[in-house]
GROMACS .gro file of C-alpha atoms in nm:
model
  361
    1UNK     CA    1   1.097   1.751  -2.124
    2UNK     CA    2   1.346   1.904  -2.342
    3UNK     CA    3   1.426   1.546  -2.472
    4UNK     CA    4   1.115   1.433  -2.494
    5UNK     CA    5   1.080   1.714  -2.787
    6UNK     CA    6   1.411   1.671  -2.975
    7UNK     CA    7   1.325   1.263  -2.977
    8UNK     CA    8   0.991   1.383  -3.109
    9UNK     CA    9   1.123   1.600  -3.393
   10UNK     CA   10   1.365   1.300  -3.487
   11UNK     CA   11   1.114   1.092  -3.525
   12UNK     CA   12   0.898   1.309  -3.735
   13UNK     CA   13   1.258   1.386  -3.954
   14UNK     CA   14   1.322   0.977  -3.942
   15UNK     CA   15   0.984   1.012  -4.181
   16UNK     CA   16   0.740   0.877  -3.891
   17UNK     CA   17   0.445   1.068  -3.978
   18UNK     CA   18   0.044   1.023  -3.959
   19UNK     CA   19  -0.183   1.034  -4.216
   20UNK     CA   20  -0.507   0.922  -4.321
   21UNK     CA   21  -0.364   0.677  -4.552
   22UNK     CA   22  -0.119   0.525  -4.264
   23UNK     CA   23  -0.173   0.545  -3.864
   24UNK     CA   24   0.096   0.369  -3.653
   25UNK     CA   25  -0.059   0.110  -3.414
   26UNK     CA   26   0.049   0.300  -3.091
   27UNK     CA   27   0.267   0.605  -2.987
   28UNK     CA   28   0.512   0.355  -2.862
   29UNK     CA   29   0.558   0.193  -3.190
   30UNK     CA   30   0.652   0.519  -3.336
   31UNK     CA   31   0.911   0.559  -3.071
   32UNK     CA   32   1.051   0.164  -3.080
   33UNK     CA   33   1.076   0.252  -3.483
   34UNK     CA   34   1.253   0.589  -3.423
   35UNK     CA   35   1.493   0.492  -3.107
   36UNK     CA   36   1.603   0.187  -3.328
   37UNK     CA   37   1.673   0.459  -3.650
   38UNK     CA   38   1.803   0.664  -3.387
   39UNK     CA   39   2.075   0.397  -3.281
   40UNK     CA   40   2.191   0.309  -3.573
   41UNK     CA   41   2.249   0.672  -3.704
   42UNK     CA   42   2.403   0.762  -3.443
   43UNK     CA   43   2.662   0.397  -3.403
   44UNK     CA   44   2.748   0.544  -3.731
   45UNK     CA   45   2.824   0.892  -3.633
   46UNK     CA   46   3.026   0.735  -3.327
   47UNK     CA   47   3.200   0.486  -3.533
   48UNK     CA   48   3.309   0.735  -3.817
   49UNK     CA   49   3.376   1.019  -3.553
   50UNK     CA   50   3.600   1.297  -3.608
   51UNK     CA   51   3.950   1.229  -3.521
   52UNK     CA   52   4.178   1.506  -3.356
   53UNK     CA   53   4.586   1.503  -3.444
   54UNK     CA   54   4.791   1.513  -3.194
   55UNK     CA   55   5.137   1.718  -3.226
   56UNK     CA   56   5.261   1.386  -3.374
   57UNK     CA   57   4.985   1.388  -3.652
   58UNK     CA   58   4.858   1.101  -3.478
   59UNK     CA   59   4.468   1.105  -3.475
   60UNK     CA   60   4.262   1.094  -3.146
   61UNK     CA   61   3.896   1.006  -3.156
   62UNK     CA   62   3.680   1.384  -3.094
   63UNK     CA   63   3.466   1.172  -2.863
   64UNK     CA   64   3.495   0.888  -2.596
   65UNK     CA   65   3.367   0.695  -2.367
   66UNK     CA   66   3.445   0.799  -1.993
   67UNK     CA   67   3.476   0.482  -1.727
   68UNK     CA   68   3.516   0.658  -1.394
   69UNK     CA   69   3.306   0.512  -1.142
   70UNK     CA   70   3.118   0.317  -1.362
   71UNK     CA   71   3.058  -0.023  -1.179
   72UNK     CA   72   3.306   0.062  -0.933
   73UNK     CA   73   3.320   0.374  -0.706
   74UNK     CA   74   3.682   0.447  -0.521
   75UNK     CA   75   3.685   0.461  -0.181
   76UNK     CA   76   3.913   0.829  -0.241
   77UNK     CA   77   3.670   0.950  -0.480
   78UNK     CA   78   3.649   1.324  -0.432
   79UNK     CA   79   3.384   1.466  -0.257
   80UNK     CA   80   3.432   1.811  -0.446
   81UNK     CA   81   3.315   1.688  -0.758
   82UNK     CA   82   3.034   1.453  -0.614
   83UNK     CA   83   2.797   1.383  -0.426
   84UNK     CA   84   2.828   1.168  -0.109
   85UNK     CA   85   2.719   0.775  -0.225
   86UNK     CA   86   2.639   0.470  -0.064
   87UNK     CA   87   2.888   0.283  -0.288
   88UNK     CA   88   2.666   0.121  -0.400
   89UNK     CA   89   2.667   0.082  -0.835
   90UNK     CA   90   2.386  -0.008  -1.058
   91UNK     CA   91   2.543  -0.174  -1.309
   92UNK     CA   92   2.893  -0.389  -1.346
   93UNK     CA   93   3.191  -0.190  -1.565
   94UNK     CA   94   3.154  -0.485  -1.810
   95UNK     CA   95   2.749  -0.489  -1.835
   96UNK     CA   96   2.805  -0.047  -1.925
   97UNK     CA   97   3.120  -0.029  -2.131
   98UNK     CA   98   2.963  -0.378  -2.382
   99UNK     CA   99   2.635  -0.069  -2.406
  100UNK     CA  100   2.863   0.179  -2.494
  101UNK     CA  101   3.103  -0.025  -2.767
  102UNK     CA  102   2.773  -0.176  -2.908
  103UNK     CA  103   2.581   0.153  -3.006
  104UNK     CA  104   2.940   0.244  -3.119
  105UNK     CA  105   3.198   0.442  -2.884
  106UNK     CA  106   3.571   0.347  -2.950
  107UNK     CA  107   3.759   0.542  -2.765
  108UNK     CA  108   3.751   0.417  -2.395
  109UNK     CA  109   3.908   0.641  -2.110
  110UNK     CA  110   4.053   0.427  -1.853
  111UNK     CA  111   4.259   0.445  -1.525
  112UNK     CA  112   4.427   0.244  -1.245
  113UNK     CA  113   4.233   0.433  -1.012
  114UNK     CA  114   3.889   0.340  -1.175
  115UNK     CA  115   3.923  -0.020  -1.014
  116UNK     CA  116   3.728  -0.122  -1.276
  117UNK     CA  117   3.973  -0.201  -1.624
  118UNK     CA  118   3.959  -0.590  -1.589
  119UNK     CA  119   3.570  -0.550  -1.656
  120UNK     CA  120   3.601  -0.293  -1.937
  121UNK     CA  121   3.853  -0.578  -2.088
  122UNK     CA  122   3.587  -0.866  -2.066
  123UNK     CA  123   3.324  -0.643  -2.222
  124UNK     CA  124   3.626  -0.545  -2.500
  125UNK     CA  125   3.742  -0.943  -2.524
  126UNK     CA  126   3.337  -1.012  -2.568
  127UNK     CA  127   3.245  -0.761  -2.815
  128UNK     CA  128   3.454  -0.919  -3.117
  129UNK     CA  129   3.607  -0.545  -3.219
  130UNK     CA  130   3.914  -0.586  -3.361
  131UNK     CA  131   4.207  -0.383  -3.105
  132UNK     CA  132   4.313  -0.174  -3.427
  133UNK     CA  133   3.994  -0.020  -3.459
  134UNK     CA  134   3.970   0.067  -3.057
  135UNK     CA  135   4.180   0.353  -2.859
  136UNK     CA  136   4.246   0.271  -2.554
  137UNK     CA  137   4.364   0.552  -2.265
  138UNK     CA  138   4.449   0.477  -1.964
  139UNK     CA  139   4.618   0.690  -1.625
  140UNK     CA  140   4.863   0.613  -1.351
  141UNK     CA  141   4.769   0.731  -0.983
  142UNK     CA  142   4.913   0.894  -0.729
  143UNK     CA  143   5.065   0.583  -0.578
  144UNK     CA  144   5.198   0.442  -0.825
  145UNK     CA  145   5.382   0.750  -0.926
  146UNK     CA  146   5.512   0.765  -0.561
  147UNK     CA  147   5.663   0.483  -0.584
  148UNK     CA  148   5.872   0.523  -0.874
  149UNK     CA  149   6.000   0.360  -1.210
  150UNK     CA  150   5.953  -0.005  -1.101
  151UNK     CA  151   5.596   0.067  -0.952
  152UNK     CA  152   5.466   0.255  -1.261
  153UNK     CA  153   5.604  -0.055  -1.496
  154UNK     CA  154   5.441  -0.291  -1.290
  155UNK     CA  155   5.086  -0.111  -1.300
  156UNK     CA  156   5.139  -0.076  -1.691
  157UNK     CA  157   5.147  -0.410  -1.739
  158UNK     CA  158   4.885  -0.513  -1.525
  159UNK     CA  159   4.616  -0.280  -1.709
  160UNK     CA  160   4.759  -0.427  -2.049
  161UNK     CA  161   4.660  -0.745  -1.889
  162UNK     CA  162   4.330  -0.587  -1.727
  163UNK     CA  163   4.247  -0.500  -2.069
  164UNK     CA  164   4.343  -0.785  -2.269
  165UNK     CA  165   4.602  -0.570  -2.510
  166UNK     CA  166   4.973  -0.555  -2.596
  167UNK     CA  167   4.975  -0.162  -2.585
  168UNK     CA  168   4.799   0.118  -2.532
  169UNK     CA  169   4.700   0.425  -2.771
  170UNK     CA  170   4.749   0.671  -2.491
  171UNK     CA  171   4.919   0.689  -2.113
  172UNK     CA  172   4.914   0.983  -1.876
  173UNK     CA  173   5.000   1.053  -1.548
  174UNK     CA  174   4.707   1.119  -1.327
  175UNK     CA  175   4.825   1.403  -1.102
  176UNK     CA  176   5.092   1.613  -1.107
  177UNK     CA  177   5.263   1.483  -0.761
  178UNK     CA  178   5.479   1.718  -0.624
  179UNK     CA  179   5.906   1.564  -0.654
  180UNK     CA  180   5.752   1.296  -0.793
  181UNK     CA  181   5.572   1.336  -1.149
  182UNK     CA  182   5.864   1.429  -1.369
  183UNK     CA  183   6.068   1.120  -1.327
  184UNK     CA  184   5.716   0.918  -1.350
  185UNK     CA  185   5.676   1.096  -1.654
  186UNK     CA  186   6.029   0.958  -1.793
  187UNK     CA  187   5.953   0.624  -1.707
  188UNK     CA  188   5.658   0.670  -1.984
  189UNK     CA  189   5.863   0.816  -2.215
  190UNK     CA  190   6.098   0.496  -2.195
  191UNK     CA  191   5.800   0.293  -2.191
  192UNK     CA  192   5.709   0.438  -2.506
  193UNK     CA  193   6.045   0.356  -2.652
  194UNK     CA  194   5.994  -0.009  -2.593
  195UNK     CA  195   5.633   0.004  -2.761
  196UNK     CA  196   5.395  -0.074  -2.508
  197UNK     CA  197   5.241   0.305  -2.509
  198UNK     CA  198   5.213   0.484  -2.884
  199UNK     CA  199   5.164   0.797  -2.705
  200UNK     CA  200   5.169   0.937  -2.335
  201UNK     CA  201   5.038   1.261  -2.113
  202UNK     CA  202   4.933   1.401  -1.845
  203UNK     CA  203   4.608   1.495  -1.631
  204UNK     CA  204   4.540   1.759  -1.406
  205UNK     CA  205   4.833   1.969  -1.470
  206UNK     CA  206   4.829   2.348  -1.450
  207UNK     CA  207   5.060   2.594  -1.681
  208UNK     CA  208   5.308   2.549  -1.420
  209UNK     CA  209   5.336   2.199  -1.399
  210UNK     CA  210   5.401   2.135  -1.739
  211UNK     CA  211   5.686   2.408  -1.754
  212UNK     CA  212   5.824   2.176  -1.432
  213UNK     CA  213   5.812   1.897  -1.628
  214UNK     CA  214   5.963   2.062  -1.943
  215UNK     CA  215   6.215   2.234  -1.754
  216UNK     CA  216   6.341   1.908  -1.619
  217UNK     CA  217   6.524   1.653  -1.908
  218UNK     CA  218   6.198   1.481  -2.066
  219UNK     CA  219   6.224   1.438  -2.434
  220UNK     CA  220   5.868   1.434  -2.547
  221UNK     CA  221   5.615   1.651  -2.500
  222UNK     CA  222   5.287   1.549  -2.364
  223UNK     CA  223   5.038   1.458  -2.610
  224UNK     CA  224   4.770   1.540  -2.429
  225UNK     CA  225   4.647   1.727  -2.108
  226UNK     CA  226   4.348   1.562  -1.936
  227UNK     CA  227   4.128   1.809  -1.724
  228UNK     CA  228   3.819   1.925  -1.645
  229UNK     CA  229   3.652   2.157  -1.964
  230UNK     CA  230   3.271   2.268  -1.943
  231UNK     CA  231   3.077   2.637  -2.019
  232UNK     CA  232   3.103   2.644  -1.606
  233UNK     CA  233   3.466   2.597  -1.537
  234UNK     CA  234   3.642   2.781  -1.894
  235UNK     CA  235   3.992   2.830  -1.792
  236UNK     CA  236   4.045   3.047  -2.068
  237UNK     CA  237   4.419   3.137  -2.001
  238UNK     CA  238   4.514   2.761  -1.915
  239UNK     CA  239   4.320   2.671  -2.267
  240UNK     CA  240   4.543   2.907  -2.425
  241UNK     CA  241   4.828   2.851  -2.312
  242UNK     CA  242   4.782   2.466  -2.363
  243UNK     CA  243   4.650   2.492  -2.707
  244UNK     CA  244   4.967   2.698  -2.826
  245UNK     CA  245   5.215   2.434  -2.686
  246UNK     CA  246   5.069   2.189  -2.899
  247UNK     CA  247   4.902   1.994  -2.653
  248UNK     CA  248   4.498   1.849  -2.674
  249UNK     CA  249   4.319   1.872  -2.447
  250UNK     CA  250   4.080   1.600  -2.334
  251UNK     CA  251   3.765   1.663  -2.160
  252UNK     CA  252   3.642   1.559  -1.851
  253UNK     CA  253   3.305   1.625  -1.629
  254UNK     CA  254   3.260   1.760  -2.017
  255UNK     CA  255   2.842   1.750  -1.897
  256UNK     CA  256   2.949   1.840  -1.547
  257UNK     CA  257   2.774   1.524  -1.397
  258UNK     CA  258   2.427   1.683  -1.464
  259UNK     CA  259   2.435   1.934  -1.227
  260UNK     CA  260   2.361   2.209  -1.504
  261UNK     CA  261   2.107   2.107  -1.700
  262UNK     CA  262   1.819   2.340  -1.560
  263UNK     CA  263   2.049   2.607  -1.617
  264UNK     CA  264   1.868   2.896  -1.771
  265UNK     CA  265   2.064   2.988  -2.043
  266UNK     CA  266   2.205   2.623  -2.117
  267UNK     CA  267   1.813   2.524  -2.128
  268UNK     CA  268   1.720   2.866  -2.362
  269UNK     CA  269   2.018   2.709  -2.619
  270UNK     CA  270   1.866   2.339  -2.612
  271UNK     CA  271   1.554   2.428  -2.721
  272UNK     CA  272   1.677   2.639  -2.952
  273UNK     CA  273   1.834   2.364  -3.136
  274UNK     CA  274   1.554   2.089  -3.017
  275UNK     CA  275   1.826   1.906  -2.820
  276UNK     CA  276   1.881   1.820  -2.483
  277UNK     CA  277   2.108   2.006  -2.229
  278UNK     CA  278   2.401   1.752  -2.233
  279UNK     CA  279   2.370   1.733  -2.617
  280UNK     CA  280   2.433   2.159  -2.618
  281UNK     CA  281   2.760   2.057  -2.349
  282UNK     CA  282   2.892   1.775  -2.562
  283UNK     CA  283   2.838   2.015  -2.925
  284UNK     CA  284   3.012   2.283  -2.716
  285UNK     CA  285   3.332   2.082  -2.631
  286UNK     CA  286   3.374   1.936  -3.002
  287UNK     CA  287   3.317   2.252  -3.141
  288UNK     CA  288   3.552   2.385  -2.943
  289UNK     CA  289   3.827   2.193  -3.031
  290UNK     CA  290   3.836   1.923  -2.733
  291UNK     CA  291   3.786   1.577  -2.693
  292UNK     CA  292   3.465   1.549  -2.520
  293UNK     CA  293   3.467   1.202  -2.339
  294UNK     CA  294   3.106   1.201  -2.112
  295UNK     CA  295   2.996   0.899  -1.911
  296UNK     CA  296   2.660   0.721  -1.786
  297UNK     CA  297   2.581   0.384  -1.721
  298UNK     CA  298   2.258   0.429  -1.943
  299UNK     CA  299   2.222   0.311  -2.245
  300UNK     CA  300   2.018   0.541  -2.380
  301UNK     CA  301   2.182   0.795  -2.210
  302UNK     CA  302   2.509   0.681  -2.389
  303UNK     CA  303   2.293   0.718  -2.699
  304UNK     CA  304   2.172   1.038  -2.611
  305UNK     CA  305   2.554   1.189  -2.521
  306UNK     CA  306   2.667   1.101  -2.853
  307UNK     CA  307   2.423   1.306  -3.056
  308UNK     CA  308   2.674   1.630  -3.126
  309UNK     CA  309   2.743   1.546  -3.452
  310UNK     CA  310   2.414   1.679  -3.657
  311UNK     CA  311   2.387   2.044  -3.559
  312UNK     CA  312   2.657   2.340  -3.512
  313UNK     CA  313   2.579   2.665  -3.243
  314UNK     CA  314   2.568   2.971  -3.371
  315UNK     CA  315   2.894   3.228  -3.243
  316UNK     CA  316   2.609   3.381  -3.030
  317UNK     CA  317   2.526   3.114  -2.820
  318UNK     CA  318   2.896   2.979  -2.809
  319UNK     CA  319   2.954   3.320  -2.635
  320UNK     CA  320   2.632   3.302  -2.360
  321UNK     CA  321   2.762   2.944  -2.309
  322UNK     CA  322   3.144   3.080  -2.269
  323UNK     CA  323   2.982   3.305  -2.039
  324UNK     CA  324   2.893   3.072  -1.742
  325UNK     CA  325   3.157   3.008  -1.554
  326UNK     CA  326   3.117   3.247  -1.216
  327UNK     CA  327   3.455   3.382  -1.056
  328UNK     CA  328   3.411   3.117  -0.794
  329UNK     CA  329   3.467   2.839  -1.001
  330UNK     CA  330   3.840   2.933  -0.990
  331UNK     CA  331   3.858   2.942  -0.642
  332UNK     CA  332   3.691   2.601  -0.624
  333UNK     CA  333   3.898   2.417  -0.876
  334UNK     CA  334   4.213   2.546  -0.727
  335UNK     CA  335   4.099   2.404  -0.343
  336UNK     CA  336   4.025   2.070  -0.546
  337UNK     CA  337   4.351   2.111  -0.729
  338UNK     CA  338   4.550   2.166  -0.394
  339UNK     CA  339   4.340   1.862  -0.236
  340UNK     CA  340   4.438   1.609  -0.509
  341UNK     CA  341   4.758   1.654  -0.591
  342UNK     CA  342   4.876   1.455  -0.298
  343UNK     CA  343   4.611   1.220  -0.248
  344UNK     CA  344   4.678   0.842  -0.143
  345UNK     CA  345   5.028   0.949  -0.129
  346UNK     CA  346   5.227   0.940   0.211
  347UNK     CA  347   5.154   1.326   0.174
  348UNK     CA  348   4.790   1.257   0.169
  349UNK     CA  349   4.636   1.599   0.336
  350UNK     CA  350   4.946   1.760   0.364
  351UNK     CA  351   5.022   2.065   0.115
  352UNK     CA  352   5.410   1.935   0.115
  353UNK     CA  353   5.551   2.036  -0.216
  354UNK     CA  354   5.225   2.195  -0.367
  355UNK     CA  355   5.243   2.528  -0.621
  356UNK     CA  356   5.124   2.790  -0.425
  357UNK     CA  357   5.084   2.980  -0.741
  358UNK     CA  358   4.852   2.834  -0.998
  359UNK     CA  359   4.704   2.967  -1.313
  360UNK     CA  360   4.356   2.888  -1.226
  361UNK     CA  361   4.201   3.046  -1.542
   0.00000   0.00000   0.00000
């Protein structure tokens, strides 16, 4: 409903109006008009994006396009962040990421344990963009890291392949496994001496895994910190403490898979502002400051996403949005936290090496 509105008031903005002197042939003509004004604007907006610098004044796009289970669901996906599926997928990788670089996304968020970067490279290799003006991320699992230098060079160059490119923008390493993610780390930084990464990261890592990892002999700090950032799980402290090291921070579950949007103060805020609930999440996250990177296999969903750009919120309803995350939102990324660390490994299940002590703020 709240959509419905918003698209409404575009349209109306977009100069569709009625008069005596013109009256459209149908309502949906008015809409095919507006959704193809719509579009283009916001291509545009995607194309011409804000860009982020890293703490190597290297830019990072402010938005992305997510590619977790899109076309592809893994068979470890986590139960704690969704719900049970059939495995079943509605739409191949290739068919959804060729949507999202035609109405204009650039920034693509990959991973080995996606299963799904050889069909994100045929929709790249089909859509004619040229690689400088694309940044391509992609993540290392849990097995891979297990398994050590040799592993982790192997699975680089088989999602440069996958992809259909001679480097990437950005590599992390997935989850901080425990004896096992500082030397992976290494291998990127050597990696990214021999030019086949321009910059690399991490994902999932608390305040106390990076100070592991620093404490330990790497040489370059992480660009970037991949983790889960939405008005229902603010880590305020970890944000902090992330943000003064230097480090962005990229977004994920930025619209927490839809499982907000009747909220009652998210929904007060969108219609406010005439937008939609996930366009409120997505304005939240740039305006904060983070790389907002949401996901659907819906065109006009991927349309929809994108619109952050053309409004600001007010400090007010930044502050009732900061507001939302419940104390038990700690406790429930911290038992997700403790679950994933070790997953796929030979320590699958176990809590062998885990921090006990975690800031989960």
């Amino acid at each position: 409903m709240i959509f419905r509105r918003s698209f409404l008031s575009l349209a109306i903005i977009s100069g569709v109006r009625h008069s005596a002197a013109f009256r459209p042939a149908s309502t949906s003509s008015i809409l095919r008009n507006s959704m193809t004004s719509l579009a283009s604007s916001t291509k545009e907006a995607l194309i011409n994006c804000p860009s982020i610098p890293m703490y190597d004044s290297t830019n990072h796009p402010s938005i992305g396009f997510g590619t977790y289970k899109v076309g592809f669901i893994p068979a470890s996906a986590s139960s704690a962040v969704a719900a049970p599926s059939s495995g079943t997928v509605e739409r191949t990788a290739e068919e959804c990421v060729s949507d999202a670089l035609s109405v204009g996304y650039r920034f693509l968020e990959c991973a080995e344990f996606y299963g799904n970067e050889s069909e994100v490279g045929k929709a790249i290799a089909k859509s004619g963009i040229a690689r400088k003006d694309l940044f391509l991320c992609s993540k290392v699992w849990t097995t891979t890291i297990e398994k050590g230098d040799e592993a982790i060079r192997a699975q680089l160059e088989k999602s440069l392949k996958d992809l259909g490119t001679e480097y990437l923008d950005l590599y992390l390493i997935h989850w901080p496994v425990p004896g096992k993610h500082v030397e992976a780390y290494k291998t990127l930084e050597a990696l990214q001496k021999e030019g086949k990464i321009k910059n690399i990261g991490v994902s999932n890592y608390a305040v106390e895994d990076y100070k592991e990892l620093m404490e330990n002999g790497v040489k370059e700090k992480p660009s970037v910190n991949q983790i889960e950032i939405n008005p229902f799980l603010y880590r305020k402290n970890t944000i902090e403490f992330f943000k003064k090291e230097g480090v962005l921070l990229q977004s994920y579950r930025s619209l927490r898979d839809g499982k907000a949007f009747e909220n009652e103060t998210l929904v007060k805020v969108a219609e406010k502002y005439g937008k939609s609930p996930a366009q409120v999440l997505g304005r939240w996250c740039v305006q904060k400051g983070f790389v907002y990177m949401p996901k659907s296999v819906k065109k006009e969903r991927m349309i929809e996403n994108a619109q952050v750009f053309d409004f600001q919120l007010s400090d007010d309803d930044m502050h009732d949005l900061d507001s939302l995350t419940a104390p038990d939102a700690f406790d429930t990324f911290e038992a997700l936290y403790r679950k994933c660390v070790n997953r796929d490994t030979s320590k699958d299940g176990s809590m062998d090496g885990v921090e006990k002590d975690i800031t989960s703020d």
